Amino acid sequence: MESIETRERILNASIHLFSKKGFDATRVDDIAKAANVNKALIYYYFKSKEDIMDTIINSFLDRAVSIAMDFIHTSIVQMIKDGYLDMQPDRLHFISEEAVHLF
């Protein structure tokens, strides 16, 4: 549990510093200080500052995909099942104006 919390502290500190100072201006020492860990511990969890950024970006992308998939399942798929939305070869087509308003 401690290792997950430490890794999250490093990521959260990195997000804060990258957004405040920029990626290039943020040093690993800055991240260590903000996360209240020693610099060696950062390299235990991440290969480099770039690896930290890759992890952050992948996490954001995973969340975006999850949100999109939830939307597709709860809205689009349900509207197709309910007969309000039709799949055509090149697009989705609302069956009626009522379907557009339900969307």
mmCIF file with all atom_site columns, C-alpha atoms in Angstrom:
data_model
loop_
_atom_site.group_PDB
_atom_site.id
_atom_site.type_symbol
_atom_site.label_atom_id
_atom_site.label_alt_id
_atom_site.label_comp_id
_atom_site.label_asym_id
_atom_site.label_entity_id
_atom_site.label_seq_id
_atom_site.pdbx_PDB_ins_code
_atom_site.Cartn_x
_atom_site.Cartn_y
_atom_site.Cartn_z
_atom_site.occupancy
_atom_site.B_iso_or_equiv
_atom_site.pdbx_formal_charge
_atom_site.auth_seq_id
_atom_site.auth_comp_id
_atom_site.auth_asym_id
_atom_site.auth_atom_id
_atom_site.pdbx_PDB_model_num
ATOM 1   C CA . MET A 1 1   ? 0.000   0.000  0.000   1.00 0.00 ? 1   MET A CA 1
ATOM 2   C CA . GLU A 1 2   ? 2.816   2.388  0.863   1.00 0.00 ? 2   GLU A CA 1
ATOM 3   C CA . SER A 1 3   ? 4.440   1.883  -2.539  1.00 0.00 ? 3   SER A CA 1
ATOM 4   C CA . ILE A 1 4   ? 1.203   2.754  -4.356  1.00 0.00 ? 4   ILE A CA 1
ATOM 5   C CA . GLU A 1 5   ? 0.785   5.877  -2.227  1.00 0.00 ? 5   GLU A CA 1
ATOM 6   C CA . THR A 1 6   ? 4.397   6.905  -2.839  1.00 0.00 ? 6   THR A CA 1
ATOM 7   C CA . ARG A 1 7   ? 4.073   6.396  -6.589  1.00 0.00 ? 7   ARG A CA 1
ATOM 8   C CA . GLU A 1 8   ? 0.829   8.422  -6.598  1.00 0.00 ? 8   GLU A CA 1
ATOM 9   C CA . ARG A 1 9   ? 2.497   11.225 -4.625  1.00 0.00 ? 9   ARG A CA 1
ATOM 10  C CA . ILE A 1 10  ? 5.261   11.337 -7.227  1.00 0.00 ? 10  ILE A CA 1
ATOM 11  C CA . LEU A 1 11  ? 2.732   11.438 -10.072 1.00 0.00 ? 11  LEU A CA 1
ATOM 12  C CA . ASN A 1 12  ? 0.586   14.097 -8.380  1.00 0.00 ? 12  ASN A CA 1
ATOM 13  C CA . ALA A 1 13  ? 3.620   16.252 -7.617  1.00 0.00 ? 13  ALA A CA 1
ATOM 14  C CA . SER A 1 14  ? 4.749   15.865 -11.228 1.00 0.00 ? 14  SER A CA 1
ATOM 15  C CA . ILE A 1 15  ? 1.364   16.866 -12.613 1.00 0.00 ? 15  ILE A CA 1
ATOM 16  C CA . HIS A 1 16  ? 1.336   19.933 -10.394 1.00 0.00 ? 16  HIS A CA 1
ATOM 17  C CA . LEU A 1 17  ? 4.873   20.977 -11.314 1.00 0.00 ? 17  LEU A CA 1
ATOM 18  C CA . PHE A 1 18  ? 4.555   20.214 -15.029 1.00 0.00 ? 18  PHE A CA 1
ATOM 19  C CA . SER A 1 19  ? 1.404   22.328 -15.193 1.00 0.00 ? 19  SER A CA 1
ATOM 20  C CA . LYS A 1 20  ? 2.915   25.141 -13.127 1.00 0.00 ? 20  LYS A CA 1
ATOM 21  C CA . LYS A 1 21  ? 6.504   25.298 -14.425 1.00 0.00 ? 21  LYS A CA 1
ATOM 22  C CA . GLY A 1 22  ? 6.361   23.254 -17.612 1.00 0.00 ? 22  GLY A CA 1
ATOM 23  C CA . PHE A 1 23  ? 7.942   19.910 -18.356 1.00 0.00 ? 23  PHE A CA 1
ATOM 24  C CA . ASP A 1 24  ? 11.361  21.252 -19.386 1.00 0.00 ? 24  ASP A CA 1
ATOM 25  C CA . ALA A 1 25  ? 11.679  23.585 -16.397 1.00 0.00 ? 25  ALA A CA 1
ATOM 26  C CA . THR A 1 26  ? 10.754  20.904 -13.865 1.00 0.00 ? 26  THR A CA 1
ATOM 27  C CA . ARG A 1 27  ? 13.705  18.931 -12.502 1.00 0.00 ? 27  ARG A CA 1
ATOM 28  C CA . VAL A 1 28  ? 13.529  15.518 -10.896 1.00 0.00 ? 28  VAL A CA 1
ATOM 29  C CA . ASP A 1 29  ? 14.855  17.189 -7.725  1.00 0.00 ? 29  ASP A CA 1
ATOM 30  C CA . ASP A 1 30  ? 11.795  19.473 -7.770  1.00 0.00 ? 30  ASP A CA 1
ATOM 31  C CA . ILE A 1 31  ? 9.495   16.472 -8.061  1.00 0.00 ? 31  ILE A CA 1
ATOM 32  C CA . ALA A 1 32  ? 11.269  14.684 -5.215  1.00 0.00 ? 32  ALA A CA 1
ATOM 33  C CA . LYS A 1 33  ? 10.947  17.714 -2.957  1.00 0.00 ? 33  LYS A CA 1
ATOM 34  C CA . ALA A 1 34  ? 7.262   18.261 -3.814  1.00 0.00 ? 34  ALA A CA 1
ATOM 35  C CA . ALA A 1 35  ? 6.466   14.551 -3.315  1.00 0.00 ? 35  ALA A CA 1
ATOM 36  C CA . ASN A 1 36  ? 8.491   14.443 -0.096  1.00 0.00 ? 36  ASN A CA 1
ATOM 37  C CA . VAL A 1 37  ? 10.658  11.537 -1.305  1.00 0.00 ? 37  VAL A CA 1
ATOM 38  C CA . ASN A 1 38  ? 14.315  11.195 -2.122  1.00 0.00 ? 38  ASN A CA 1
ATOM 39  C CA . LYS A 1 39  ? 15.419  11.371 -5.735  1.00 0.00 ? 39  LYS A CA 1
ATOM 40  C CA . ALA A 1 40  ? 16.516  7.710  -5.782  1.00 0.00 ? 40  ALA A CA 1
ATOM 41  C CA . LEU A 1 41  ? 12.975  6.633  -4.947  1.00 0.00 ? 41  LEU A CA 1
ATOM 42  C CA . ILE A 1 42  ? 11.688  8.395  -8.063  1.00 0.00 ? 42  ILE A CA 1
ATOM 43  C CA . TYR A 1 43  ? 14.108  6.343  -10.149 1.00 0.00 ? 43  TYR A CA 1
ATOM 44  C CA . TYR A 1 44  ? 12.917  3.211  -8.372  1.00 0.00 ? 44  TYR A CA 1
ATOM 45  C CA . TYR A 1 45  ? 9.415   3.783  -9.782  1.00 0.00 ? 45  TYR A CA 1
ATOM 46  C CA . PHE A 1 46  ? 10.260  5.555  -13.048 1.00 0.00 ? 46  PHE A CA 1
ATOM 47  C CA . LYS A 1 47  ? 13.151  5.314  -15.523 1.00 0.00 ? 47  LYS A CA 1
ATOM 48  C CA . SER A 1 48  ? 13.202  9.050  -16.196 1.00 0.00 ? 48  SER A CA 1
ATOM 49  C CA . LYS A 1 49  ? 11.239  12.269 -16.099 1.00 0.00 ? 49  LYS A CA 1
ATOM 50  C CA . GLU A 1 50  ? 9.979   11.319 -19.566 1.00 0.00 ? 50  GLU A CA 1
ATOM 51  C CA . ASP A 1 51  ? 8.713   8.025  -18.142 1.00 0.00 ? 51  ASP A CA 1
ATOM 52  C CA . ILE A 1 52  ? 6.752   9.977  -15.535 1.00 0.00 ? 52  ILE A CA 1
ATOM 53  C CA . MET A 1 53  ? 5.188   12.087 -18.297 1.00 0.00 ? 53  MET A CA 1
ATOM 54  C CA . ASP A 1 54  ? 4.398   8.967  -20.348 1.00 0.00 ? 54  ASP A CA 1
ATOM 55  C CA . THR A 1 55  ? 2.667   7.445  -17.319 1.00 0.00 ? 55  THR A CA 1
ATOM 56  C CA . ILE A 1 56  ? 0.621   10.607 -16.770 1.00 0.00 ? 56  ILE A CA 1
ATOM 57  C CA . ILE A 1 57  ? -0.401  10.815 -20.434 1.00 0.00 ? 57  ILE A CA 1
ATOM 58  C CA . ASN A 1 58  ? -1.299  7.110  -20.574 1.00 0.00 ? 58  ASN A CA 1
ATOM 59  C CA . SER A 1 59  ? -3.405  7.502  -17.445 1.00 0.00 ? 59  SER A CA 1
ATOM 60  C CA . PHE A 1 60  ? -5.292  10.456 -18.961 1.00 0.00 ? 60  PHE A CA 1
ATOM 61  C CA . LEU A 1 61  ? -5.814  8.558  -22.208 1.00 0.00 ? 61  LEU A CA 1
ATOM 62  C CA . ASP A 1 62  ? -7.053  5.473  -20.341 1.00 0.00 ? 62  ASP A CA 1
ATOM 63  C CA . ARG A 1 63  ? -9.562  7.626  -18.477 1.00 0.00 ? 63  ARG A CA 1
ATOM 64  C CA . ALA A 1 64  ? -10.694 9.307  -21.697 1.00 0.00 ? 64  ALA A CA 1
ATOM 65  C CA . VAL A 1 65  ? -11.215 5.931  -23.370 1.00 0.00 ? 65  VAL A CA 1
ATOM 66  C CA . SER A 1 66  ? -13.136 4.694  -20.332 1.00 0.00 ? 66  SER A CA 1
ATOM 67  C CA . ILE A 1 67  ? -15.403 7.753  -20.363 1.00 0.00 ? 67  ILE A CA 1
ATOM 68  C CA . ALA A 1 68  ? -15.968 7.399  -24.117 1.00 0.00 ? 68  ALA A CA 1
ATOM 69  C CA . MET A 1 69  ? -16.773 3.690  -23.806 1.00 0.00 ? 69  MET A CA 1
ATOM 70  C CA . ASP A 1 70  ? -19.190 4.362  -20.932 1.00 0.00 ? 70  ASP A CA 1
ATOM 71  C CA . PHE A 1 71  ? -20.905 7.025  -23.042 1.00 0.00 ? 71  PHE A CA 1
ATOM 72  C CA . ILE A 1 72  ? -21.132 4.717  -26.048 1.00 0.00 ? 72  ILE A CA 1
ATOM 73  C CA . HIS A 1 73  ? -22.567 1.917  -23.951 1.00 0.00 ? 73  HIS A CA 1
ATOM 74  C CA . THR A 1 74  ? -25.035 3.965  -21.922 1.00 0.00 ? 74  THR A CA 1
ATOM 75  C CA . SER A 1 75  ? -26.142 6.306  -24.698 1.00 0.00 ? 75  SER A CA 1
ATOM 76  C CA . ILE A 1 76  ? -25.396 5.086  -28.198 1.00 0.00 ? 76  ILE A CA 1
ATOM 77  C CA . VAL A 1 77  ? -25.897 1.339  -27.689 1.00 0.00 ? 77  VAL A CA 1
ATOM 78  C CA . GLN A 1 78  ? -29.035 1.888  -25.637 1.00 0.00 ? 78  GLN A CA 1
ATOM 79  C CA . MET A 1 79  ? -30.508 4.202  -28.286 1.00 0.00 ? 79  MET A CA 1
ATOM 80  C CA . ILE A 1 80  ? -29.813 1.564  -30.958 1.00 0.00 ? 80  ILE A CA 1
ATOM 81  C CA . LYS A 1 81  ? -31.498 -1.080 -28.783 1.00 0.00 ? 81  LYS A CA 1
ATOM 82  C CA . ASP A 1 82  ? -34.471 1.212  -28.182 1.00 0.00 ? 82  ASP A CA 1
ATOM 83  C CA . GLY A 1 83  ? -34.808 1.871  -31.927 1.00 0.00 ? 83  GLY A CA 1
ATOM 84  C CA . TYR A 1 84  ? -33.950 5.586  -31.795 1.00 0.00 ? 84  TYR A CA 1
ATOM 85  C CA . LEU A 1 85  ? -30.633 5.313  -33.596 1.00 0.00 ? 85  LEU A CA 1
ATOM 86  C CA . ASP A 1 86  ? -29.731 3.373  -36.712 1.00 0.00 ? 86  ASP A CA 1
ATOM 87  C CA . MET A 1 87  ? -26.247 2.400  -37.843 1.00 0.00 ? 87  MET A CA 1
ATOM 88  C CA . GLN A 1 88  ? -25.593 3.140  -41.498 1.00 0.00 ? 88  GLN A CA 1
ATOM 89  C CA . PRO A 1 89  ? -22.396 2.228  -43.364 1.00 0.00 ? 89  PRO A CA 1
ATOM 90  C CA . ASP A 1 90  ? -20.808 5.649  -42.957 1.00 0.00 ? 90  ASP A CA 1
ATOM 91  C CA . ARG A 1 91  ? -22.606 7.172  -39.944 1.00 0.00 ? 91  ARG A CA 1
ATOM 92  C CA . LEU A 1 92  ? -25.190 6.893  -37.215 1.00 0.00 ? 92  LEU A CA 1
ATOM 93  C CA . HIS A 1 93  ? -28.668 8.131  -38.097 1.00 0.00 ? 93  HIS A CA 1
ATOM 94  C CA . PHE A 1 94  ? -31.301 9.344  -35.640 1.00 0.00 ? 94  PHE A CA 1
ATOM 95  C CA . ILE A 1 95  ? -34.685 7.834  -36.468 1.00 0.00 ? 95  ILE A CA 1
ATOM 96  C CA . SER A 1 96  ? -36.658 10.965 -35.548 1.00 0.00 ? 96  SER A CA 1
ATOM 97  C CA . GLU A 1 97  ? -36.481 14.434 -34.000 1.00 0.00 ? 97  GLU A CA 1
ATOM 98  C CA . GLU A 1 98  ? -37.602 12.855 -30.732 1.00 0.00 ? 98  GLU A CA 1
ATOM 99  C CA . ALA A 1 99  ? -34.503 10.665 -30.859 1.00 0.00 ? 99  ALA A CA 1
ATOM 100 C CA . VAL A 1 100 ? -32.311 13.736 -31.345 1.00 0.00 ? 100 VAL A CA 1
ATOM 101 C CA . HIS A 1 101 ? -33.858 15.366 -28.263 1.00 0.00 ? 101 HIS A CA 1
ATOM 102 C CA . LEU A 1 102 ? -33.454 12.179 -26.219 1.00 0.00 ? 102 LEU A CA 1
ATOM 103 C CA . PHE A 1 103 ? -29.796 12.125 -27.108 1.00 0.00 ? 103 PHE A CA 1
#
